[in-house]
Coordinates of C-alpha atoms in Angstrom, one line a residue:
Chain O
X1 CA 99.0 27.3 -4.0
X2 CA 100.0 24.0 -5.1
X3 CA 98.5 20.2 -4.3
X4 CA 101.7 17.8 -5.0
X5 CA 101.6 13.7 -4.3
X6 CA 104.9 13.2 -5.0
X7 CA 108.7 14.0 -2.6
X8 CA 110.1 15.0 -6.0
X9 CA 107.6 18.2 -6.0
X10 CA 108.4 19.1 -3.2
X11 CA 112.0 18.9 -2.7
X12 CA 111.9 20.8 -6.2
X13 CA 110.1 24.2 -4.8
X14 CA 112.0 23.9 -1.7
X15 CA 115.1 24.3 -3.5
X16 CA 114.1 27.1 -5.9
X17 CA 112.7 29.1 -2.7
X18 CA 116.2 28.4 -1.4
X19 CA 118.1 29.8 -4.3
X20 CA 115.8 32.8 -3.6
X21 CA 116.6 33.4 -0.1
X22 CA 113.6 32.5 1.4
X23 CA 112.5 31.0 5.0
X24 CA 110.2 27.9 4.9
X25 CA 107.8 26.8 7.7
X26 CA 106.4 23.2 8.0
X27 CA 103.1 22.3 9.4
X28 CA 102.4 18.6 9.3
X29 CA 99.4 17.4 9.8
X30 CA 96.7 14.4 9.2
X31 CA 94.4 16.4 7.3
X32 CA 90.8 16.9 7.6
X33 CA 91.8 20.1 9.1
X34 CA 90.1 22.5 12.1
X35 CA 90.5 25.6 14.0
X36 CA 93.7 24.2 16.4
X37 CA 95.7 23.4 12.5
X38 CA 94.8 26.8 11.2
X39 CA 96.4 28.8 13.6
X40 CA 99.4 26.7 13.4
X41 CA 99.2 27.7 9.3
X42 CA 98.6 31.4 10.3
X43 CA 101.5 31.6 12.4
X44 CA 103.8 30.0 9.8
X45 CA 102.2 32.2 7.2
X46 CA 103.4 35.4 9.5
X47 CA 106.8 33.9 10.4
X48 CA 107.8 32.5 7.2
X49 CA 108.2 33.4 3.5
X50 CA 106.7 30.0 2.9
X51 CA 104.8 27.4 4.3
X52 CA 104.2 24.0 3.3
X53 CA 101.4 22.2 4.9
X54 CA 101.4 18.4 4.7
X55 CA 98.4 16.5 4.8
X56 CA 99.1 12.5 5.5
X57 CA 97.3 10.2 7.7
X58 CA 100.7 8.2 8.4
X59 CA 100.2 4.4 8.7
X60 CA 102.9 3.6 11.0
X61 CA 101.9 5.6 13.8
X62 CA 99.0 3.4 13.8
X63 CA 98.1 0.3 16.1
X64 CA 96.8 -2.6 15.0
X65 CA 93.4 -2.2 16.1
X66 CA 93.7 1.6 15.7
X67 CA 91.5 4.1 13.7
X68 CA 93.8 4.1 10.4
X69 CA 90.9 3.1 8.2
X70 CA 88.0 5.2 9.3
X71 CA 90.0 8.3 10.1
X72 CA 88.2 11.4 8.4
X73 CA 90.0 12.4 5.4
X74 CA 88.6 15.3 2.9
X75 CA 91.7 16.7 0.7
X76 CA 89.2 19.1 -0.9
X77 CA 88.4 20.8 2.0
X78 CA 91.9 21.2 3.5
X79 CA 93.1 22.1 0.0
X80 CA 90.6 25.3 0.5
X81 CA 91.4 25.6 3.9
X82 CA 95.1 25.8 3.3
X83 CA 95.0 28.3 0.6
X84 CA 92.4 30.4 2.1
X85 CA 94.6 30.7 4.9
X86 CA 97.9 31.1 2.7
X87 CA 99.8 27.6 2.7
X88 CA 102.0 27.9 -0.4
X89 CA 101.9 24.0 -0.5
X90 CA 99.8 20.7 0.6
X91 CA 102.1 18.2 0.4
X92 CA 99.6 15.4 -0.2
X93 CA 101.3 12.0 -0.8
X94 CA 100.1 8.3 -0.5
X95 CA 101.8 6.0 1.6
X96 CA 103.2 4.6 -0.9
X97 CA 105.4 7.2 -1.6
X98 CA 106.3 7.8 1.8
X99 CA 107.1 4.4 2.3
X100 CA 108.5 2.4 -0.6
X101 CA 109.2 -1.3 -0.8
X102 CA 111.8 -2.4 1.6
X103 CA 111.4 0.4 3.8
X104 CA 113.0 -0.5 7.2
X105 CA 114.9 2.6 8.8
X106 CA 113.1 3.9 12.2
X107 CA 113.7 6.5 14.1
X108 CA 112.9 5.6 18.0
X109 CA 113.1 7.6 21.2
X110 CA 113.1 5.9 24.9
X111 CA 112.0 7.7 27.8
X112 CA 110.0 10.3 27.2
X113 CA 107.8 8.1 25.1
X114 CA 107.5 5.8 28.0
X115 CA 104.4 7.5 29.8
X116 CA 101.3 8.3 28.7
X117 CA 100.3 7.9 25.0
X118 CA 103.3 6.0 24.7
X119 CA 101.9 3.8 27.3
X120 CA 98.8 3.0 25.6
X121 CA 100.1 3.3 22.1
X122 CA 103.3 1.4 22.0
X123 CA 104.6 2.3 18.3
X124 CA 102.8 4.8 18.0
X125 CA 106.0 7.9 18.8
X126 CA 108.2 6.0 16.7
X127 CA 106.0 6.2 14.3
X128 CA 105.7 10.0 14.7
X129 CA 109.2 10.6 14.9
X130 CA 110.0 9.0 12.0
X131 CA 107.7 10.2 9.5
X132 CA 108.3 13.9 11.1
X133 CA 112.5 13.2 10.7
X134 CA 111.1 12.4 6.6
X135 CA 108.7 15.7 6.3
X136 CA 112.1 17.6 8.0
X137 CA 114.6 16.1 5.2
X138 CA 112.0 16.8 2.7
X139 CA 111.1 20.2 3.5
X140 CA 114.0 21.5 4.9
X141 CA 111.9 24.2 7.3
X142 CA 113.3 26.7 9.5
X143 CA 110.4 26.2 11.5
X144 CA 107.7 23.4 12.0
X145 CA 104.6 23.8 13.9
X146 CA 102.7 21.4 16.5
X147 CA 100.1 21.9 18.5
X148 CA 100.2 21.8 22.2
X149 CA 96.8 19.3 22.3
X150 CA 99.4 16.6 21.9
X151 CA 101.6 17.7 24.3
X152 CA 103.8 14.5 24.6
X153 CA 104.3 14.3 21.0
X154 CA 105.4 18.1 20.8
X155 CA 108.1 17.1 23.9
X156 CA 109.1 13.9 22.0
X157 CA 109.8 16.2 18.9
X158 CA 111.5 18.6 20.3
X159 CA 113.8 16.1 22.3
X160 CA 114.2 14.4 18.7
X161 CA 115.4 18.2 17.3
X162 CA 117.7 18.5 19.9
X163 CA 119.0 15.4 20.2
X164 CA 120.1 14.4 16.4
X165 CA 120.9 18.2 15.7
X166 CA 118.0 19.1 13.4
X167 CA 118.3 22.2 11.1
X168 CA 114.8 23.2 12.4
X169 CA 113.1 24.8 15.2
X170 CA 109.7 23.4 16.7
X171 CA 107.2 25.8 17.6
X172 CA 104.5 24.7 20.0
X173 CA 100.7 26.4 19.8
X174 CA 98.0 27.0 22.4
X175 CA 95.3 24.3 22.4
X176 CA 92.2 25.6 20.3
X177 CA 88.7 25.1 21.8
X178 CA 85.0 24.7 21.2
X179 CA 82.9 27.6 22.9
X180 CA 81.9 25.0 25.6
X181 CA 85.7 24.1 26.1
X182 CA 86.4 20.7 24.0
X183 CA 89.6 20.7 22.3
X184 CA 89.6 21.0 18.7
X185 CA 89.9 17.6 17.1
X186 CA 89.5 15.7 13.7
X187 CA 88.5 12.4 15.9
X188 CA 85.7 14.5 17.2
X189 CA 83.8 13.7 13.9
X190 CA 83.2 10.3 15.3
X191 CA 80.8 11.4 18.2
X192 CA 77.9 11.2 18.1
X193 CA 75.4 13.6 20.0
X194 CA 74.9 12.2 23.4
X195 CA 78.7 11.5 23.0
X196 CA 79.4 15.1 22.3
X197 CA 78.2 16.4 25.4
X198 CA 79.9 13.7 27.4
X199 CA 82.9 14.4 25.8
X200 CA 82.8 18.2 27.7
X201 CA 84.5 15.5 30.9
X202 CA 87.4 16.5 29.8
X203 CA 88.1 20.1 29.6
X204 CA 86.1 20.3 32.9
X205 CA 87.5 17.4 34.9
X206 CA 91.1 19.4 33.8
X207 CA 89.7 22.8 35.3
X208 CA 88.6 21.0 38.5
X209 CA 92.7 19.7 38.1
X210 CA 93.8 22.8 37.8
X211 CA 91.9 24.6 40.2
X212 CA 92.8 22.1 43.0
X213 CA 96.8 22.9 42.0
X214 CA 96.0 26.6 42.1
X215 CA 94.5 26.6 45.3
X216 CA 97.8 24.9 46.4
X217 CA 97.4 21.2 46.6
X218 CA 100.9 19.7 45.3
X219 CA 100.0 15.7 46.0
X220 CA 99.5 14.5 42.4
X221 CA 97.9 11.3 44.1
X222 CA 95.0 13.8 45.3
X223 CA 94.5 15.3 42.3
X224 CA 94.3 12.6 39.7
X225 CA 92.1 10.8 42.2
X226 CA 89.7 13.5 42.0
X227 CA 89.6 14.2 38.5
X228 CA 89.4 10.3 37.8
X229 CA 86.1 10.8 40.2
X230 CA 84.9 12.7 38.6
X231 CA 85.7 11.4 34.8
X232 CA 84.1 8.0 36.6
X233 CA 80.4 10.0 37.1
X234 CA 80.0 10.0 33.1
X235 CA 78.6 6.6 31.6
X236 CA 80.0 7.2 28.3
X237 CA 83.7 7.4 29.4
X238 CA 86.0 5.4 30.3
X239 CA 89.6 6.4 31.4
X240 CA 92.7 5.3 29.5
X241 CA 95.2 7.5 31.5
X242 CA 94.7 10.7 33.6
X243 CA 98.8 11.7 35.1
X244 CA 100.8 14.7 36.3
X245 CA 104.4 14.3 34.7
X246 CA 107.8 15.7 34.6
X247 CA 107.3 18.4 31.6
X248 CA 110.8 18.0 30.3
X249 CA 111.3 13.7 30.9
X250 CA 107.7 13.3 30.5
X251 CA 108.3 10.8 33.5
X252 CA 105.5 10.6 36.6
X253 CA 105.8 12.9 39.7
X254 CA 104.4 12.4 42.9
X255 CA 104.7 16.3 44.2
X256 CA 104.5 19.2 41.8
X257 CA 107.4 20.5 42.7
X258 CA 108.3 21.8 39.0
X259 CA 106.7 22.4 36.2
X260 CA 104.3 19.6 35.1
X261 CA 102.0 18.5 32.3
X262 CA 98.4 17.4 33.5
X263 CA 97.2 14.9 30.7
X264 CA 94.6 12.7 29.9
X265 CA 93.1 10.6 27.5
X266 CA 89.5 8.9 27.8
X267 CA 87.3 6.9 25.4
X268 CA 84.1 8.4 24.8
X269 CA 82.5 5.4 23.6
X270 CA 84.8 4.2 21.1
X271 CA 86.6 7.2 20.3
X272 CA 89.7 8.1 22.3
X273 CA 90.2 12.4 22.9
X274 CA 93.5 13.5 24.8
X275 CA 93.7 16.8 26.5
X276 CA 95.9 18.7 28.9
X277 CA 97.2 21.7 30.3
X278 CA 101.0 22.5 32.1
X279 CA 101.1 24.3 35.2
X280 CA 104.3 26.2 36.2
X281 CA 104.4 28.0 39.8
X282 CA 104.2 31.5 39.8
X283 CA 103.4 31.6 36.1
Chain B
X1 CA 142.3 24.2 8.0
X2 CA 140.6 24.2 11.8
X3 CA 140.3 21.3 14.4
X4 CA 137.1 22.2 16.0
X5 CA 135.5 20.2 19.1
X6 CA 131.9 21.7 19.6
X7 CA 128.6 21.3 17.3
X8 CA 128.1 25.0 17.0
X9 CA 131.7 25.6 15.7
X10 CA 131.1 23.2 13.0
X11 CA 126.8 24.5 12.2
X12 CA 129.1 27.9 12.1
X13 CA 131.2 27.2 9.2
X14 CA 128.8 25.3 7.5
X15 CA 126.4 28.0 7.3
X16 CA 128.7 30.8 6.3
X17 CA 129.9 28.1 3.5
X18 CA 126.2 27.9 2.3
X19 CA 126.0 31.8 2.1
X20 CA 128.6 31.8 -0.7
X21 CA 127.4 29.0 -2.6
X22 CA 129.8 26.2 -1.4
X23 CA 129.3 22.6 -1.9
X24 CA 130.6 20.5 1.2
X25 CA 131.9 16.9 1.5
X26 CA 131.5 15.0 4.7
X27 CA 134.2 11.8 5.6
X28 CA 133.0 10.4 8.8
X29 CA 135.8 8.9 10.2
X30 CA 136.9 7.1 14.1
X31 CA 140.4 8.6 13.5
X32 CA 144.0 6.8 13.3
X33 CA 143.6 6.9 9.6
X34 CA 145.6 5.2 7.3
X35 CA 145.5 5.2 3.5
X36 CA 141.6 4.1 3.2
X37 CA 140.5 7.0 4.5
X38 CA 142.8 9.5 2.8
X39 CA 141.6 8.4 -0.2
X40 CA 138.0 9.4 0.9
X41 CA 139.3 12.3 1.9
X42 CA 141.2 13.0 -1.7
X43 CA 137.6 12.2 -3.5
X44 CA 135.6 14.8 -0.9
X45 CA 137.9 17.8 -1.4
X46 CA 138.0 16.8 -5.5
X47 CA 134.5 16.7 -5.5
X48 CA 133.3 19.4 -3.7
X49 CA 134.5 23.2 -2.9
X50 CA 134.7 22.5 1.3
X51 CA 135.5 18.8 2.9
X52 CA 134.4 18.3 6.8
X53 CA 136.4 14.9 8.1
X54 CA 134.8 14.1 11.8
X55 CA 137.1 12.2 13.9
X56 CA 134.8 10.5 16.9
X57 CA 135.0 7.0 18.1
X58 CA 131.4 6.6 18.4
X59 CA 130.6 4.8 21.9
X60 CA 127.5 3.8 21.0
X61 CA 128.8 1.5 18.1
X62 CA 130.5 -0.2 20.4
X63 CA 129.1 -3.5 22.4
X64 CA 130.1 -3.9 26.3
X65 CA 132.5 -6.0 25.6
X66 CA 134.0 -4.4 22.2
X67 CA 137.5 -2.5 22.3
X68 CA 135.8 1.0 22.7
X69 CA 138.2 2.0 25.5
X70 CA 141.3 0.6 23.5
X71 CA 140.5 1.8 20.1
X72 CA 143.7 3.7 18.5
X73 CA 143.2 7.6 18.9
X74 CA 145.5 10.3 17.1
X75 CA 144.4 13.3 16.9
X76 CA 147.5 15.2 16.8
X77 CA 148.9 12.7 13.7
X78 CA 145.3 12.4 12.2
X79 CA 144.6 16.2 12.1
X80 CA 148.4 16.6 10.0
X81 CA 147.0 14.4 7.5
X82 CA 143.6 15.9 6.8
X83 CA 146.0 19.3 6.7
X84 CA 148.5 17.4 4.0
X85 CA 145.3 16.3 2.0
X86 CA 143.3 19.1 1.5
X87 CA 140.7 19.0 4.1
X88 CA 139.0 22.6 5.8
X89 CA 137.4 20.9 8.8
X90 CA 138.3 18.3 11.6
X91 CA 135.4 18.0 13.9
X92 CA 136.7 16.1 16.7
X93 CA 133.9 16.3 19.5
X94 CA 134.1 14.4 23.1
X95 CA 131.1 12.0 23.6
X96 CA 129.4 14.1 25.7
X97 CA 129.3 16.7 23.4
X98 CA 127.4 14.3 20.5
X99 CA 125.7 12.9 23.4
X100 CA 124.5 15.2 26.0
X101 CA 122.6 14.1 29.2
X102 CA 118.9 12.9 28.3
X103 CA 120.3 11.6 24.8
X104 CA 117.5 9.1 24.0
X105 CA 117.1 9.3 20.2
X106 CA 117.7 6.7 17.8
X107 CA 117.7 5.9 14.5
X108 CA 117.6 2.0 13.6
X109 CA 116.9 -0.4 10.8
X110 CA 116.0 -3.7 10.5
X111 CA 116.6 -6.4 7.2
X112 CA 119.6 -4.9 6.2
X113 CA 121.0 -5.4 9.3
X114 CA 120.6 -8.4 10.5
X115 CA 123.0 -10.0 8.9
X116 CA 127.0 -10.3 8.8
X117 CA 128.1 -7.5 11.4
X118 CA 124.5 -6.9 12.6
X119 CA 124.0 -10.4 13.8
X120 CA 127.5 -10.9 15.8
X121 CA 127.1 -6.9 17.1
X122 CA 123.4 -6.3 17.4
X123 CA 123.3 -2.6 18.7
X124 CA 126.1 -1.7 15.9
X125 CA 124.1 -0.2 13.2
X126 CA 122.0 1.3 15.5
X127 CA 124.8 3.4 16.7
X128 CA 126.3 4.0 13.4
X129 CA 123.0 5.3 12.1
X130 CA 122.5 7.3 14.9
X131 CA 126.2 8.8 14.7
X132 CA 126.1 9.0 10.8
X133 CA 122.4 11.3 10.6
X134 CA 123.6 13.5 13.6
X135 CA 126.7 14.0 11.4
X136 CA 124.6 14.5 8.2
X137 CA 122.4 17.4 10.5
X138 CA 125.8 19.0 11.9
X139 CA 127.9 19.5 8.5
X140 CA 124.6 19.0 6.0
X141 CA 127.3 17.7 3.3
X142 CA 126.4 17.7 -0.6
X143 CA 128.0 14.3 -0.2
X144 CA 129.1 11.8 2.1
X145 CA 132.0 9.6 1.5
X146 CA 132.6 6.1 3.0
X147 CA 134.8 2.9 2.4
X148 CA 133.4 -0.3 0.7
X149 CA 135.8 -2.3 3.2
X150 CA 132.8 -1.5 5.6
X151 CA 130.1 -3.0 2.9
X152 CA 127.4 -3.6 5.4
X153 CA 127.6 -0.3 6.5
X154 CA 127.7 0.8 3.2
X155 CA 124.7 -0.5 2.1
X156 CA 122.8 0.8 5.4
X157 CA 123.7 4.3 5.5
X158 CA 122.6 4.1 1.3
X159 CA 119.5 2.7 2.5
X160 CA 118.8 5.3 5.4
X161 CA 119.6 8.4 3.2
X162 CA 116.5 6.8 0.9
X163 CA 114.4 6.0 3.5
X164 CA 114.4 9.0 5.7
X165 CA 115.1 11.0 2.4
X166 CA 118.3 12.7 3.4
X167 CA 119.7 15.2 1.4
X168 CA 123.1 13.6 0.8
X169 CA 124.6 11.3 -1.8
X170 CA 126.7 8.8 -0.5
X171 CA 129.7 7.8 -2.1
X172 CA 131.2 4.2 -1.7
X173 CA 135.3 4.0 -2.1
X174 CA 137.4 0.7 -3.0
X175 CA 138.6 -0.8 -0.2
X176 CA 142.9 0.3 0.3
X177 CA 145.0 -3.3 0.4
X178 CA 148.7 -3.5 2.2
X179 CA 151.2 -4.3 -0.5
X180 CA 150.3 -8.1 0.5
X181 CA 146.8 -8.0 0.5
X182 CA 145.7 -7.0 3.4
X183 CA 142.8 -4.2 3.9
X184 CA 143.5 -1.2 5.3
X185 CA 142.4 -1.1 9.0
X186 CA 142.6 1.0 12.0
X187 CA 142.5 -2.0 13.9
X188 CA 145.7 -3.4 11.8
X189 CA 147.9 -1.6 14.8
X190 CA 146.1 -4.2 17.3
X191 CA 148.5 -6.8 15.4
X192 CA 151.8 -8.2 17.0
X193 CA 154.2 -10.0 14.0
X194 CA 152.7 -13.4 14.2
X195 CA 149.1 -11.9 13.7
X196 CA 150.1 -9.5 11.3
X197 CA 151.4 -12.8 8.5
X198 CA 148.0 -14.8 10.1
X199 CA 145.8 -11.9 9.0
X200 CA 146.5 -12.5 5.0
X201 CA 144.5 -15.7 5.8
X202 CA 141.3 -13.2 5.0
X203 CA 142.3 -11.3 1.6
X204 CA 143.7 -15.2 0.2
X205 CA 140.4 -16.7 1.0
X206 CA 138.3 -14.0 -0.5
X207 CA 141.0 -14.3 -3.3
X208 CA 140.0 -18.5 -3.5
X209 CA 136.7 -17.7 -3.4
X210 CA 136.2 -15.0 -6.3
X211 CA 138.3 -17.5 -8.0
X212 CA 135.6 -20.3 -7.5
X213 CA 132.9 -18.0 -8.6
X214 CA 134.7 -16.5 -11.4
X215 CA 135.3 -20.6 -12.5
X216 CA 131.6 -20.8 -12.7
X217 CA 130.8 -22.3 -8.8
X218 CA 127.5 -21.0 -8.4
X219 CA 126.4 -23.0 -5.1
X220 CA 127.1 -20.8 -2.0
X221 CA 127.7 -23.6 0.5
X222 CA 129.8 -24.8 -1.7
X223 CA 132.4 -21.5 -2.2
X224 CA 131.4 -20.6 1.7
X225 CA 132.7 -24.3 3.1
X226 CA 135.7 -23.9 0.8
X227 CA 136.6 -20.7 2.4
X228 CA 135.9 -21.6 6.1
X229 CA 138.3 -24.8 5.6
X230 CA 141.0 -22.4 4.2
X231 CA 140.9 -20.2 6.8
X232 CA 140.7 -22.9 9.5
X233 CA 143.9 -23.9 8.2
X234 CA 145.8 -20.4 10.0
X235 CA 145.7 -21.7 13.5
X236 CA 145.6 -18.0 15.0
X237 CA 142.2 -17.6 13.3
X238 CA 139.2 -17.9 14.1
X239 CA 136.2 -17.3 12.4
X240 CA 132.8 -15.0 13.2
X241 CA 130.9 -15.5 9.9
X242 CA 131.6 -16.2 6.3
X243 CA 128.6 -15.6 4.1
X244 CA 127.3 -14.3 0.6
X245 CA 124.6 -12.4 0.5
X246 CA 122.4 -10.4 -2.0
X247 CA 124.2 -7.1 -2.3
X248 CA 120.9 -5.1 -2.0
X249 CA 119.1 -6.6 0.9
X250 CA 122.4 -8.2 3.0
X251 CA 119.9 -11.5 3.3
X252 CA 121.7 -15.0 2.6
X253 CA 121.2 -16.3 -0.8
X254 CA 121.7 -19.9 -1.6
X255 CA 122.8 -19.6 -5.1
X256 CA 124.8 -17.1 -7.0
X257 CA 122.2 -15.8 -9.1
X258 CA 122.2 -12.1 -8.7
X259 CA 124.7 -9.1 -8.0
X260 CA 126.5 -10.5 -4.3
X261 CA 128.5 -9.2 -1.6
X262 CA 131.0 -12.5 -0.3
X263 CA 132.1 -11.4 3.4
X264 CA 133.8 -11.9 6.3
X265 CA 134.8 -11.6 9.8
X266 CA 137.3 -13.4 11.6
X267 CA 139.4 -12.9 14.9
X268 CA 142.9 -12.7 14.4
X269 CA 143.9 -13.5 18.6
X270 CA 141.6 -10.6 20.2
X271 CA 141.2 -8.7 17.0
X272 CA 137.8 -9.1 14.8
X273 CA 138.9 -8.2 10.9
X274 CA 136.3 -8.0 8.1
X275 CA 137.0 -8.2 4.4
X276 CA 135.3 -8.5 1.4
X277 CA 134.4 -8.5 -2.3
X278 CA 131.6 -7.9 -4.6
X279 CA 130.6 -9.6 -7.5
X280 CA 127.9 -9.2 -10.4
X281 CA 127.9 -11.4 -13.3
X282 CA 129.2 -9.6 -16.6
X283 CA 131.2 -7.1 -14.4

C-alpha cells in the first residue's frame, strides 16, 4: 500500500490498473478514521480489484467559525488502518494541491441542500460536492462509498451522480455504533466524559422517534415535538435541528406518508453530532 | 455514422470504443454549423480514432430574455455535415433528456467570469459549464475541441478541466472569417442585407485596434475609446462591451503589459455578435 500527496500519483496508478483491467473503488474520507470508515474500506476491498482511500480534511466545506483547525488528524494511524484493512492507496494531499492558486470552479446543488445541514451549514454541500466531483475525476472509481450517518450528504451525492452523468456508482453503508448506541464519529474525540454520556440523547431520543412511527403515529409535528422534549431534558445539549424529510427531495413533510429520513443534529457542548435513521412502511 | 438522442445510446458506444482501445474526440456544438465548427470537427476525427459532435441548444445558457426559442436548428442539414466530415456520433438529446425532472446540479465559476459575456449574461457560464462537464461524463473524450471565436468560454472550460481535474484536454481552434471578415456565426442567419454589411463594423475595429497595439499603443483606454468611436460610426450598431483583458484571468487590465485578449460584443438590430483577437508581445 501506498501514501501519495500529490494528484499526479494517483491519476498514474489509476491508469496502469486501467490498462490492466481492473475495477477501482473510492472511499473519501477526512481521516482520523473509526469503525463506520472501515466497513466502508471492507466493502470496497470485497467489491473491487482496488481501492483508494482518501484522507483530506477539505477546507471549503468548512464555515467560518467551523472546526477546520482543531479537527483530529493522525495520517499514521489511518495509514495502518487502511492497509490493515486492504486500501491499495491513501490518497493524502494538502490543500494546496487540491486547490491551486486561482481556483474558482464550484460545483453547487439547490434543493436538496436546502434543509437540514444545509440549513445550518450554508457552504458547507457545495463544498462537498465539489471536492467529491475532484476525488471522482481523479480516481475514476466504479464505485465510491459513503456512509449513511450523513444521510443528506449521501442523497446530495447521489442526486450530483445522477444529475451531471457520473461514471460512478454511490454506495451507501449502515451507520456504525458504540455498544451503548452513539454513532461512530471522528468529532466524538472532542467530548469530554460527562459529555460522552450526554451525547447517548441522540441515539435514544431517535428510538423514542422511531418507536412512536412504528406504533403508527404519522404527524411529524407530534414526533419531533417529542423527541425535541426529550433532547430539551439534557443540560449539555442544545438542538440545532431535529426533522422528518422527504428521503428523495430532502424537503420537510408534515405526514409520513412515504418514505422519510428522521435527522438530527445537537451540540453537546460545543461539539455538533448528527444522527438519523429512514423509516419506509412495511419495510 | 449514427444520430443518437438518449444518454445511454451515447455511454453505449463509448464504452464499447474503450474496450478496443479507441481514443475519442468530443465537439460540443448548438447545431446550424457552418465552417467554424467543421473545422473542429476536421481536427477531432484527425486527432483521435472516434469523434462524438453533440448538437443541443443548451436552455440553461440562455437568459429569459435571450433568443433560446429562436435559435437556428438543423438537424437534418447538420447531421449531413458531421457525415461529409468524418464524424461517428451525433448526440442530439431533447432538454429533458440532459435535464430530467429534479435537475438541480450546477457547476459555476467565479473570476473568470465575470467579465465580457459573464457580466452582460450572468447565468451564461453557469449553464455552459454545466452543459460542457455533463458532456465530458456522457462521451469521456480524450479531447475536447472548441472555437477561440468564443474566447471567454474558452478560457473557462480550460480553467474547469484544471480545477475539477477533468480528464480531457481541451483544444482551442482559430476563429473561421467570411471572405470579408466576418466570424463565422450561427447567429449570422439572424442578419437581413443591411445588417449583414453593418456587422463588418466588428472584424474592422478589431482590425484598427490590433493595428494600434501592433504601432506600439500600449494604454487600454486609449485603443478601447478608439474602437468604441469607430463602431459608433455604423448607425445599426450598438455596442454591449469593448474591453481588453488579461488573457489568463479575463480581469481588465489598464495597460498592455502582458499576453491580452481585445473583445467584443455588439448588437447588430436584435442580434448580439462577439469577436475577437489575442495578442502577446513577440508573437
Amino acid at each position: 500500500m501506498k501514501v501519495v500527496k500529490t494528484i499526479d500519483e494517483v491519476k498514474q496508478a489509476v491508469r496502469e490498473w486501467r490498462e490492466e483491467g481492473l475495477t477501482i473503488g473510492a472511499v473519501p474520507t477526512m481521516g482520523y478514521l473509526h469503525e463506520g470508515h472501515l466497513s466502508l474500506i471492507d466493502r470496497s476491498v470485497k467489491e473491487n480489484d482496488r481501492t483508494v482511500v482518501s484522507v483530506f480534511v477539505n477546507p471549503i466545506q468548512f464555515g467560518p467559525s467551523e472546526d477546520l483547525e482543531s479537527y483530529p488528524r493522525d495520517i499514521e494511524r489511518d495509514s495502518a488502518l487502511c492497509r490493515g484493512h486492504g486500501a491499495d492507496i491513501v490518497f493524502n494531499p494538502e490543500p494546496g494541491e487540491m486547490y491551486k492558486d486561482g481556483f474558482s470552479t464550484f460545483v453547487d446543488m439547490s434543493v436538496l441542500t436546502e434543509e437540514l445541514c444545509g440549513l445550518s451549514r450554508p457552504t458547507h454541500f457545495r463544498g462537498v460536492c465539489t471536492v467529491v466531483t475532484k476525488l471522482f475525476n481523479i480516481i475514476t472509481p466504479d464505485r465510491a462509498y459513503f456512509g449513511e450517518k450523513d444521510a443528506q450528504q449521501l442523497a446530495v451525492i447521489k442526486h450530483m451522480v445522477r444529475d451531471l452523468n457520473m461514471n460512478v456508482t454511490v454506495v451507501g453503508c449502515p451507520i456504525v455504533r458504540e455498544a451503548d448506541g452513539l454513532a461512530k464519529s471522528s468529532r466524538n474525540t472532542y467530548l469530554s466524559g460527562d459529555e460522552r454520556s450526554a451525547a447517548l440523547i441522540l441515539s435514544r431520543t431517535l428510538a423514542l422517534g422511531r418507536k412512536m412511527i412504528e406504533a403508527g403515529e404519522r404527524d411529524v409535528r407530534k414526533i419531533t415535538d417529542a423527541m425535541k422534549k426529550n433532547i430539551e431534558t439534557e443540560k449539555l445539549a442544545r438542538i440545532d435541528y431535529v426533522k422528518i424529510v422527504d428521503i428523495e427531495t430532502m424537503q420537510q413533510v408534515e405526514t409520513i406518508d412515504r418514505p422519510v429520513l428522521c435527522a438530527m443534529a445537537v451540540y453537546i457542548g460545543k461539539t455538533r453530532l448528527i444522527d438519523n435513521f429512514s423509516f419506509t412502511e412495511g419495510e
